[in-house]
Tab-separated table of C-alpha atoms and ligand atoms in Angstrom:
chain	number	residue	atom	x	y	z
A	1	MET	CA	-0.546	-0.395	0.407
A	2	GLY	CA	2.713	2.576	0.597
A	3	SER	CA	2.257	5.451	2.618
A	4	GLU	CA	1.152	9.169	1.701
A	5	THR	CA	2.700	10.649	3.982
A	6	GLY	CA	4.723	9.323	6.760
A	7	TRP	CA	4.038	12.218	9.161
A	8	ASP	CA	2.006	9.257	11.387
A	9	ALA	CA	5.485	6.982	10.892
A	10	MET	CA	7.333	10.786	12.557
A	11	GLY	CA	4.964	11.335	15.224
A	12	LYS	CA	4.874	7.470	16.223
A	13	ALA	CA	8.935	7.868	16.718
A	14	ALA	CA	8.693	10.557	19.009
A	15	GLU	CA	6.347	8.722	20.920
A	16	ALA	CA	8.506	5.596	21.055
A	17	ALA	CA	11.719	7.514	21.716
A	18	ILE	CA	10.321	9.743	24.331
A	19	ALA	CA	9.222	6.425	26.174
A	20	TYR	CA	12.208	4.351	25.983
A	21	ARG	CA	14.714	7.168	26.932
A	22	ARG	CA	12.081	7.906	29.723
A	23	ALA	CA	11.803	4.396	30.624
A	24	ILE	CA	16.188	3.655	30.617
A	25	ALA	CA	17.171	6.765	32.266
A	26	ALA	CA	15.159	4.669	35.531
A	27	ALA	CA	16.115	1.259	34.665
A	28	GLU	CA	19.136	-0.426	35.569
A	29	THR	CA	20.814	-2.206	32.576
A	30	THR	CA	18.320	-4.833	31.201
A	31	PRO	CA	20.080	-7.848	29.682
A	32	THR	CA	19.980	-7.314	25.452
A	33	VAL	CA	18.873	-9.827	23.368
A	34	GLY	CA	21.874	-10.792	20.840
A	35	TYR	CA	22.666	-10.942	16.891
A	36	GLY	CA	21.044	-13.960	16.198
A	37	GLU	CA	17.802	-13.959	17.441
A	38	MET	CA	17.410	-10.229	16.368
A	39	LEU	CA	18.421	-11.644	12.516
A	40	ALA	CA	15.677	-14.081	13.407
A	41	ALA	CA	13.323	-11.617	14.304
A	42	PHE	CA	13.907	-9.303	11.158
A	43	ALA	CA	14.884	-11.788	8.998
A	44	ALA	CA	11.636	-11.639	6.155
A	45	PRO	CA	11.718	-12.014	2.005
A	46	LEU	CA	11.664	-8.759	0.862
A	47	PRO	CA	8.803	-6.792	0.231
A	48	ASP	CA	7.159	-6.688	-2.785
A	49	LYS	CA	4.952	-4.130	-1.578
A	50	GLY	CA	4.661	-1.195	1.027
A	51	ALA	CA	3.033	-0.908	4.004
A	52	GLU	CA	1.500	1.730	6.303
A	53	ALA	CA	3.665	4.297	7.782
A	54	SER	CA	2.788	4.538	11.425
A	55	ALA	CA	2.292	0.167	11.097
A	56	ILE	CA	6.458	-0.237	9.793
A	57	LEU	CA	7.236	2.069	12.735
A	58	GLU	CA	5.293	-0.214	15.272
A	59	GLU	CA	6.621	-2.987	13.837
A	60	LEU	CA	10.131	-1.577	13.650
A	61	VAL	CA	9.933	-0.732	18.184
A	62	ALA	CA	8.118	-4.123	18.488
A	63	LYS	CA	11.333	-6.011	16.765
A	64	ALA	CA	14.195	-3.789	17.992
A	65	THR	CA	13.611	-3.235	20.830
A	66	PRO	CA	14.578	-6.419	23.122
A	67	GLY	CA	18.175	-6.227	21.069
A	68	ILE	CA	18.200	-2.500	22.434
A	69	ARG	CA	21.943	-2.265	23.998
A	70	ALA	CA	20.694	-0.103	27.189
A	71	SER	CA	24.074	2.379	26.114
A	72	THR	CA	22.113	5.441	26.744
A	73	ALA	CA	21.593	3.911	31.293
A	74	PRO	CA	23.525	5.926	33.986
A	75	ARG	CA	25.226	2.951	34.918
A	76	PHE	CA	26.386	1.737	31.542
A	77	TYR	CA	29.889	1.367	31.372
A	78	GLY	CA	30.689	-0.105	27.937
A	79	TRP	CA	33.210	1.314	25.568
A	80	VAL	CA	33.615	4.895	26.063
A	81	ILE	CA	30.169	5.390	25.110
A	82	GLY	CA	28.481	8.992	25.874
A	83	ASN	CA	24.653	9.541	26.211
A	84	SER	CA	22.866	10.608	22.976
A	85	HIS	CA	21.577	12.922	25.441
A	86	PRO	CA	18.132	13.838	24.695
A	87	THR	CA	18.427	17.581	23.730
A	88	GLY	CA	20.842	16.076	21.236
A	89	VAL	CA	18.562	13.447	20.156
A	90	ALA	CA	15.704	16.052	19.494
A	91	ALA	CA	18.490	18.426	17.755
A	92	ASP	CA	19.291	16.164	15.722
A	93	TRP	CA	15.943	14.752	14.769
A	94	LEU	CA	15.494	17.684	12.909
A	95	THR	CA	18.588	17.428	11.537
A	96	ALA	CA	17.050	14.507	9.900
A	97	ALA	CA	13.678	16.054	9.395
A	98	TRP	CA	15.526	19.073	7.463
A	99	GLY	CA	17.255	16.545	5.273
A	100	GLN	CA	20.026	19.301	4.677
A	101	ASN	CA	23.446	17.724	2.499
A	102	ALA	CA	26.079	19.289	4.834
A	103	GLY	CA	28.694	18.710	2.063
A	104	ASN	CA	28.373	22.236	0.316
A	105	LEU	CA	27.434	26.234	1.695
A	106	LEU	CA	24.574	26.860	-0.831
A	107	ALA	CA	23.127	23.325	-0.265
A	108	ALA	CA	23.084	23.758	3.479
A	109	PRO	CA	22.996	27.772	4.452
A	110	ALA	CA	22.486	26.936	8.258
A	111	ALA	CA	24.306	23.903	8.402
A	112	SER	CA	27.097	25.358	7.434
A	113	ALA	CA	27.052	28.500	9.235
A	114	VAL	CA	26.504	25.839	12.125
A	115	GLU	CA	29.354	24.477	12.268
A	116	ALA	CA	31.395	26.573	11.493
A	117	VAL	CA	30.385	28.972	15.063
A	118	ALA	CA	30.834	25.379	16.874
A	119	ALA	CA	33.883	24.946	15.185
A	120	GLY	CA	34.726	28.084	16.850
A	121	TRP	CA	33.650	26.898	20.468
A	122	LEU	CA	34.983	23.436	20.426
A	123	LEU	CA	38.788	24.894	19.919
A	124	ASP	CA	37.656	27.413	22.443
A	125	LEU	CA	36.248	24.685	25.136
A	126	LEU	CA	39.479	22.290	23.842
A	127	GLY	CA	41.662	25.097	24.539
A	128	LEU	CA	43.220	24.724	20.725
A	129	PRO	CA	44.723	26.839	18.513
A	130	GLY	CA	41.502	29.189	17.040
A	131	ASP	CA	42.646	28.940	14.198
A	132	ALA	CA	42.733	25.392	13.465
A	133	SER	CA	40.410	24.297	10.848
A	134	MET	CA	38.060	21.504	11.713
A	135	GLY	CA	35.699	18.746	9.960
A	136	PHE	CA	32.928	16.953	11.376
A	137	VAL	CA	33.480	13.430	10.945
A	138	THR	CA	31.470	9.966	11.649
A	139	GLY	CA	34.021	9.920	14.914
A	140	ALA	CA	37.789	9.258	16.205
A	141	THR	CA	38.728	6.790	13.629
A	142	ILE	CA	38.312	9.254	10.706
A	143	ALA	CA	38.991	12.062	12.475
A	144	ASN	CA	42.230	10.764	13.231
A	145	PHE	CA	42.264	9.425	9.175
A	146	VAL	CA	41.831	12.973	8.275
A	147	CYS	CA	44.724	14.733	10.139
A	148	LEU	CA	47.470	11.951	9.391
A	149	ALA	CA	45.999	12.932	5.666
A	150	ALA	CA	46.630	16.594	6.474
A	151	ALA	CA	50.042	15.049	8.072
A	152	ARG	CA	51.205	13.073	5.268
A	153	SER	CA	50.805	16.522	2.436
A	154	GLU	CA	52.486	18.316	4.640
A	155	VAL	CA	55.354	16.215	5.720
A	156	LEU	CA	55.840	15.050	1.825
A	157	ARG	CA	54.886	19.124	0.589
A	158	ARG	CA	58.570	19.866	2.589
A	159	ALA	CA	60.311	17.303	1.632
A	160	GLY	CA	58.901	18.407	-2.661
A	161	TRP	CA	56.290	16.251	-3.343
A	162	ASP	CA	53.038	16.950	-4.048
A	163	VAL	CA	51.002	13.771	-2.753
A	164	GLU	CA	47.647	14.840	-3.630
A	165	ALA	CA	48.827	15.190	-7.687
A	166	ASP	CA	51.384	11.873	-7.367
A	167	GLY	CA	49.986	9.490	-5.067
A	168	LEU	CA	52.819	7.624	-3.071
A	169	PHE	CA	54.579	5.473	-5.675
A	170	GLY	CA	58.502	6.736	-5.513
A	171	ALA	CA	57.697	9.259	-3.243
A	172	PRO	CA	60.332	10.190	0.240
A	173	VAL	CA	59.763	7.234	2.667
A	174	ILE	CA	57.570	9.204	5.969
A	175	ASN	CA	58.934	7.601	9.083
A	176	VAL	CA	55.993	6.827	11.403
A	177	LEU	CA	56.462	7.074	15.252
A	178	ILE	CA	53.534	5.752	17.379
A	179	GLY	CA	53.255	4.853	21.167
A	180	ALA	CA	53.175	1.098	21.794
A	181	ASP	CA	50.214	1.223	23.757
A	182	ALA	CA	47.367	3.685	20.732
A	183	HIS	CA	43.932	2.941	19.929
A	184	ALA	CA	43.634	0.176	17.191
A	185	THR	CA	41.836	2.574	14.884
A	186	VAL	CA	44.927	4.481	14.299
A	187	PHE	CA	45.753	2.033	12.138
A	188	SER	CA	43.296	1.977	10.501
A	189	GLY	CA	43.920	5.529	9.323
A	190	LEU	CA	48.040	3.960	8.431
A	191	LYS	CA	46.262	1.645	6.526
A	192	PHE	CA	43.465	3.774	4.712
A	193	LEU	CA	46.461	6.206	3.279
A	194	GLY	CA	49.087	3.709	2.259
A	195	LEU	CA	51.756	4.387	5.481
A	196	GLY	CA	50.783	0.707	6.119
A	197	ALA	CA	49.505	-0.092	10.092
A	198	GLN	CA	53.353	-2.385	10.402
A	199	ARG	CA	56.010	-0.242	9.445
A	200	VAL	CA	55.689	1.661	12.321
A	201	THR	CA	58.313	2.119	14.911
A	202	THR	CA	57.100	1.744	18.186
A	203	ILE	CA	57.394	4.182	20.962
A	204	ALA	CA	57.705	2.422	24.478
A	205	THR	CA	55.258	3.607	26.555
A	206	ASP	CA	55.414	3.297	30.889
A	207	ALA	CA	53.247	1.181	33.076
A	208	ALA	CA	50.472	3.678	32.273
A	209	GLY	CA	50.488	2.979	28.931
A	210	ARG	CA	52.155	7.135	28.363
A	211	MET	CA	55.045	7.403	25.510
A	212	ARG	CA	58.487	8.163	26.809
A	213	PRO	CA	59.750	11.066	25.600
A	214	ASP	CA	63.240	9.311	26.182
A	215	ALA	CA	62.219	6.533	23.272
A	216	LEU	CA	61.126	9.125	21.315
A	217	ALA	CA	63.551	11.239	21.528
A	218	GLU	CA	66.300	8.462	20.016
A	219	ALA	CA	63.760	7.093	17.690
A	220	LEU	CA	63.300	10.491	16.474
A	221	PHE	CA	66.694	10.458	16.031
A	222	VAL	CA	67.501	7.756	14.412
A	223	ALA	CA	64.459	9.323	12.160
A	224	LYS	CA	65.654	10.960	8.527
A	225	GLY	CA	63.488	12.568	6.394
A	226	PRO	CA	59.359	13.062	6.553
A	227	THR	CA	58.221	12.140	9.687
A	228	ILE	CA	54.840	11.841	11.459
A	229	VAL	CA	55.169	10.860	15.331
A	230	ILE	CA	51.488	10.298	16.714
A	231	ALA	CA	50.817	10.654	20.282
A	232	GLN	CA	47.709	10.383	22.643
A	233	ALA	CA	45.231	11.974	25.088
A	234	GLY	CA	43.091	9.240	27.218
A	235	GLN	CA	44.542	5.713	26.700
A	236	ILE	CA	41.656	3.693	25.929
A	237	ASN	CA	42.281	1.544	29.452
A	238	THR	CA	44.052	3.104	31.569
A	239	GLY	CA	42.585	6.755	30.803
A	240	ALA	CA	46.156	8.381	30.768
A	241	SER	CA	47.556	11.207	28.562
A	242	ASP	CA	51.332	11.751	27.004
A	243	PRO	CA	53.620	13.697	28.620
A	244	PHE	CA	53.049	16.553	25.699
A	245	ALA	CA	54.813	19.343	27.729
A	246	GLU	CA	57.558	16.952	26.641
A	247	ILE	CA	56.820	15.353	23.611
A	248	VAL	CA	56.094	18.519	21.908
A	249	PRO	CA	59.175	20.173	21.282
A	250	LEU	CA	60.998	16.640	20.557
A	251	ALA	CA	58.826	16.506	17.933
A	252	ARG	CA	59.479	20.839	16.806
A	253	ALA	CA	62.942	19.996	17.380
A	254	ALA	CA	62.937	17.333	14.530
A	255	ASP	CA	60.331	19.352	12.219
A	256	ALA	CA	58.244	16.330	12.438
A	257	TRP	CA	54.209	16.131	12.252
A	258	LEU	CA	52.995	15.270	16.120
A	259	HIS	CA	48.668	13.796	16.175
A	260	VAL	CA	46.829	13.114	19.319
A	261	ASP	CA	44.388	11.181	19.137
A	262	GLY	CA	41.577	12.863	21.674
A	263	ALA	CA	39.051	10.688	21.809
A	264	PHE	CA	38.069	11.516	24.741
A	265	GLY	CA	40.837	12.263	26.815
A	266	LEU	CA	41.130	15.716	25.684
A	267	TRP	CA	38.484	16.482	27.449
A	268	ALA	CA	40.509	17.003	29.701
A	269	GLN	CA	40.937	20.245	27.864
A	270	ALA	CA	37.478	21.319	28.846
A	271	SER	CA	37.726	21.017	32.650
A	272	PRO	CA	40.397	23.623	34.698
A	273	SER	CA	41.247	20.989	36.955
A	274	LEU	CA	41.870	18.232	34.571
A	275	ARG	CA	43.452	20.300	32.208
A	276	HIS	CA	47.154	19.341	33.984
A	277	LEU	CA	46.726	16.192	32.600
A	278	THR	CA	46.877	16.913	29.171
A	279	ALA	CA	49.445	20.412	29.687
A	280	GLY	CA	51.394	21.096	26.492
A	281	VAL	CA	48.437	19.012	24.262
A	282	GLU	CA	47.436	22.357	22.451
A	283	GLY	CA	51.505	22.425	21.025
A	284	ALA	CA	50.396	19.618	18.239
A	285	ASP	CA	49.432	20.052	14.591
A	286	SER	CA	46.763	17.843	14.901
A	287	TRP	CA	43.784	16.551	17.211
A	288	ALA	CA	41.288	13.841	16.652
A	289	THR	CA	38.440	13.626	19.236
A	290	ASP	CA	35.078	12.491	19.449
A	291	GLY	CA	31.202	14.482	20.468
A	292	HIS	CA	29.055	10.891	20.674
A	293	LYS	CA	31.823	10.258	23.727
A	294	TRP	CA	32.189	12.852	26.394
A	295	LEU	CA	30.130	15.791	24.661
A	296	GLN	CA	27.066	13.379	24.774
A	297	THR	CA	26.051	13.971	20.933
A	298	PRO	CA	23.835	11.054	19.344
A	299	TYR	CA	26.228	9.067	16.992
A	300	ASP	CA	28.283	9.592	14.685
A	301	CYS	CA	29.898	12.804	15.555
A	302	GLY	CA	34.036	13.761	15.515
A	303	TYR	CA	35.577	15.986	15.119
A	304	ALA	CA	39.176	16.209	12.802
A	305	ILE	CA	41.220	19.674	14.083
A	306	VAL	CA	43.858	20.798	12.017
A	307	ARG	CA	46.641	23.550	12.730
A	308	ASP	CA	48.141	23.676	9.314
A	309	THR	CA	44.346	24.727	7.315
A	310	ALA	CA	46.431	24.888	3.968
A	311	ALA	CA	47.378	21.005	4.780
A	312	HIS	CA	43.900	20.005	5.622
A	313	GLN	CA	42.291	21.649	2.816
A	314	ARG	CA	44.860	19.784	0.360
A	315	ALA	CA	44.438	16.791	2.018
A	316	MET	CA	40.202	16.734	1.995
A	317	ALA	CA	38.654	19.421	-0.815
A	318	PHE	CA	37.602	18.970	-3.648
A	319	SER	CA	35.881	21.057	-6.896
A	320	ALA	CA	33.041	20.621	-9.655
A	321	SER	CA	31.547	22.748	-12.089
A	322	TYR	CA	28.176	22.537	-10.088
A	323	LEU	CA	29.268	23.611	-6.755
A	324	PRO	CA	30.135	27.212	-6.871
A	325	PRO	CA	33.975	27.852	-4.260
A	326	ALA	CA	32.970	29.132	-0.773
A	327	ALA	CA	34.316	32.470	-0.660
A	328	ASP	CA	37.467	33.672	1.353
A	329	SER	CA	35.586	34.671	3.936
A	330	GLU	CA	33.703	31.355	3.756
A	331	ARG	CA	34.070	27.793	5.424
A	332	GLU	CA	33.352	25.053	3.414
A	333	PRO	CA	32.108	22.378	4.771
A	334	SER	CA	33.480	19.322	2.437
A	335	ALA	CA	36.943	21.249	2.666
A	336	PHE	CA	37.694	19.861	5.551
A	337	VAL	CA	36.276	16.182	5.227
A	338	PRO	CA	36.715	12.792	3.460
A	339	GLU	CA	33.182	12.698	1.650
A	340	LEU	CA	30.948	15.285	0.312
A	341	SER	CA	26.727	14.071	0.720
A	342	ARG	CA	26.282	13.905	4.697
A	343	ARG	CA	24.414	14.678	7.817
A	344	ALA	CA	24.580	18.061	9.360
A	345	ARG	CA	26.834	16.737	12.489
A	346	GLY	CA	27.111	20.935	13.456
A	347	PHE	CA	23.399	21.072	14.768
A	348	ALA	CA	23.702	18.818	17.560
A	349	THR	CA	26.792	19.707	18.234
A	350	TRP	CA	25.535	23.121	18.821
A	351	ALA	CA	23.138	22.317	20.998
A	352	MET	CA	25.021	19.858	23.421
A	353	ILE	CA	27.423	23.159	24.179
A	354	ARG	CA	23.970	24.778	23.981
A	355	GLN	CA	22.660	22.632	26.855
A	356	PHE	CA	25.965	22.222	29.009
A	357	GLY	CA	27.730	25.694	28.855
A	358	ARG	CA	31.498	25.894	29.046
A	359	SER	CA	30.950	25.359	32.712
A	360	GLY	CA	28.273	22.606	32.915
A	361	ILE	CA	30.708	20.712	30.321
A	362	ALA	CA	33.768	20.694	32.662
A	363	GLU	CA	31.304	19.697	35.191
A	364	MET	CA	30.062	16.872	33.644
A	365	VAL	CA	33.058	15.896	32.524
A	366	GLN	CA	34.787	16.391	35.857
A	367	ARG	CA	32.037	13.868	37.129
A	368	CYS	CA	31.970	11.037	35.402
A	369	CYS	CA	35.896	11.096	36.716
A	370	ALA	CA	34.639	11.555	40.403
A	371	VAL	CA	32.501	8.163	40.062
A	372	ALA	CA	35.088	6.311	38.416
A	373	GLY	CA	37.113	7.284	41.541
A	374	ARG	CA	34.692	6.945	43.980
A	375	ILE	CA	33.931	3.337	42.235
A	376	GLY	CA	37.692	2.805	42.962
A	377	GLU	CA	37.750	3.672	46.265
A	378	ARG	CA	34.851	1.907	47.569
A	379	LEU	CA	36.620	-1.648	45.828
A	380	GLU	CA	40.028	-0.909	46.926
A	381	ALA	CA	39.618	-2.237	50.118
A	382	THR	CA	37.591	-5.549	48.872
A	383	PRO	CA	39.680	-8.516	49.931
A	384	GLY	CA	40.271	-10.143	45.682
A	385	ILE	CA	39.450	-7.404	44.460
A	386	THR	CA	42.466	-5.204	42.857
A	387	ILE	CA	42.501	-1.831	41.293
A	388	VAL	CA	44.960	-2.552	37.941
A	389	ALA	CA	46.059	0.734	37.427
A	390	PRO	CA	45.812	4.052	39.098
A	391	ILE	CA	42.968	6.228	38.238
A	392	GLU	CA	44.212	9.232	35.834
A	393	LEU	CA	40.614	10.202	33.877
A	394	ASN	CA	36.881	8.165	33.731
A	395	GLN	CA	39.008	5.170	32.918
A	396	LEU	CA	39.147	2.012	36.031
A	397	LEU	CA	40.624	-1.040	35.923
A	398	LEU	CA	39.633	-4.416	38.127
A	399	ARG	CA	40.869	-7.462	38.424
A	400	PHE	CA	39.421	-10.464	40.653
A	401	GLY	CA	41.322	-12.812	42.510
A	402	ASN	CA	43.888	-12.042	40.808
A	403	ASP	CA	43.058	-14.239	38.239
A	404	ASP	CA	41.329	-14.087	34.258
A	405	ALA	CA	38.968	-16.931	34.876
A	406	ALA	CA	37.373	-15.312	37.485
A	407	THR	CA	37.865	-11.867	36.230
A	408	LEU	CA	36.030	-13.221	32.991
A	409	ALA	CA	33.436	-14.795	35.307
A	410	THR	CA	32.850	-12.048	37.294
A	411	ILE	CA	31.888	-9.747	34.226
A	412	ALA	CA	29.569	-12.069	33.338
A	413	GLN	CA	27.949	-11.995	36.834
A	414	ILE	CA	27.811	-8.288	36.845
A	415	GLN	CA	25.931	-8.676	33.038
A	416	GLU	CA	23.952	-11.125	34.316
A	417	ASP	CA	22.772	-9.212	37.485
A	418	ALA	CA	21.975	-5.958	35.356
A	419	VAL	CA	22.550	-3.133	37.533
A	420	LEU	CA	25.126	-2.391	35.366
A	421	PHE	CA	27.114	-3.160	32.292
A	422	ALA	CA	30.891	-3.100	32.143
A	423	GLY	CA	32.820	-5.708	29.985
A	424	ALA	CA	35.786	-7.037	29.381
A	425	SER	CA	40.102	-5.345	28.150
A	426	SER	CA	43.165	-6.904	27.867
A	427	TRP	CA	45.553	-4.948	30.094
A	428	ARG	CA	49.628	-5.860	30.119
A	429	GLY	CA	48.084	-9.545	29.528
A	430	GLU	CA	45.789	-10.002	31.749
A	431	TRP	CA	41.953	-10.302	31.379
A	432	VAL	CA	40.674	-7.055	33.637
A	433	MET	CA	37.267	-5.308	33.915
A	434	ARG	CA	36.947	-2.128	32.336
A	435	ILE	CA	34.453	0.855	33.406
A	436	SER	CA	34.291	4.204	31.328
A	437	VAL	CA	32.242	7.105	32.716
A	438	SER	CA	31.590	8.844	29.871
A	439	SER	CA	27.507	9.837	30.875
A	440	SER	CA	26.400	12.987	31.113
A	441	ALA	CA	23.565	10.495	33.549
A	442	THR	CA	25.861	8.852	36.051
A	443	THR	CA	26.257	10.640	39.449
A	444	LEU	CA	27.922	9.879	43.272
A	445	GLU	CA	25.128	7.959	43.710
A	446	ASP	CA	25.624	5.566	41.008
A	447	ALA	CA	29.285	5.291	42.470
A	448	ASP	CA	27.511	3.964	45.270
A	449	ILE	CA	25.192	1.393	43.438
A	450	THR	CA	27.731	0.215	41.176
A	451	ALA	CA	30.496	-0.242	43.887
A	452	ASP	CA	28.015	-2.496	45.807
A	453	ALA	CA	26.629	-4.856	43.346
A	454	ILE	CA	30.145	-5.264	41.835
A	455	ALA	CA	31.131	-6.437	45.310
A	456	ALA	CA	28.142	-8.678	45.372
A	457	ALA	CA	28.810	-10.313	41.885
A	458	TRP	CA	32.233	-11.188	43.482
A	459	GLU	CA	30.971	-12.666	46.764
A	460	LYS	CA	28.765	-14.971	44.684
A	461	VAL	CA	31.889	-15.631	41.728
A	462	SER	CA	34.059	-16.071	44.845
A	463	ALA	CA	31.782	-17.851	46.666
A	464	ARG	CA	31.150	-20.384	43.885
A	465	LEU	CA	34.622	-20.939	43.111
A	466	SER	CA	35.704	-21.841	46.770
B	1	LIG	C1	41.916	6.298	22.214
B	1	LIG	C2	40.551	5.703	21.302
B	1	LIG	N1	41.044	6.563	19.893
B	1	LIG	C3	39.857	5.790	18.616
B	1	LIG	C4	38.836	5.853	19.071
B	1	LIG	C5	37.927	5.445	17.914
B	1	LIG	O1	36.815	6.368	17.933
B	1	LIG	P1	35.455	5.978	17.385
B	1	LIG	O2	34.294	4.762	17.895
B	1	LIG	O3	34.319	7.176	17.202
B	1	LIG	O4	35.573	5.806	15.772
B	1	LIG	C6	38.340	5.600	20.129
B	1	LIG	C7	37.096	4.636	20.578
B	1	LIG	O5	37.118	4.257	21.902
B	1	LIG	C8	39.326	5.851	21.551
B	1	LIG	O6	39.311	5.397	22.886
């Protein structure tokens, strides 16, 4: 039959979304039906005819709800996931409804202007150079890719090579120096750019995963020619940031490009009381970070930030006869990202910064870190529970019975109890439970509920094991 307009479906979607978020805000983290069951629920022959819009929405809600992971619940600590804050979601609904293609100024004037303003606000919040350029991308993976493309362009330009025109065949060799505890997705960027995920020089790190400046100095001394150094703010397990105040001058002296993967850790910059953790990071050449983690925007949203605007544009911009070029005073949104047609991510970013303001963002980031600290404090004296690494930011690593099997069993018990969600990670060759506090919905009261639930789960597991 096919819907004429879909207006009803939009209303139903809003109702269902609000009901879901109201319930989840008060709920424990419900266990989720897995992929296999979801596949069975959705599997059907290709429909020949269309259906009525509100019936489609009802079917979608009924089928999908059991498989919706409760990532927006206050005690969801898996994978460094923000809250998809309702204000950001609302802005995102409008983004979809307005149907703007944010690739071009002429096609999307409001979206383009909001990006320009939000970019300025983000640079201010994160304490980065006010004249750096920014691309609104899907997340930190692609932000790292964009920044490294700008890096590749500039270090080769300095060596007399135009990589955009001539590619990499016959180009001067680029040295890539990267910390031993870098995030896996940075290597995706290196793969995409022809720099090779394995063709890197690994720089030794300390116990918390921070790049060691002495090891970097040695590697820079050996490296000859075009060089890119990849550092990070916020190691995915420990939350530790590289010592930028020491690394930046080393990279500068070697004429190397310094890139920082700061998917979540860069947000320490937004808090006056945490900024010391990332001291000196503003001296780098490029930075990748996420909106969908600590800024709480809905997925997908990340920012690729580059000090050298010309290098950023060289790596990303393109032209077509049917797209009029922006004036000098205008910011062309597609000049800083890999794609042309895309969603207008600036609206949700703008709405989230308006929602919290500078002080609210600082308070939220600090609260997340305080929650991680409080859970740690509450558990540190519990026999059999070990805090594996000092709590630097918002990440907490716990090990149970100093044993892999006991740790994995406790994680399974916690997931079954469903008072909170936390997953497993491997750190220094051993399994740990990782708690990542990055949701604006999490409070200090949640810290106490969490600590009690973890202690109770461990009591059950240790009783079973003894
Ligand atoms: C340090 C770090 N870098 C990069 C990424 C990839 O970010 P995204 O999943 O937003 O692409 C993550 C994700 O958790 C991260 O923690």
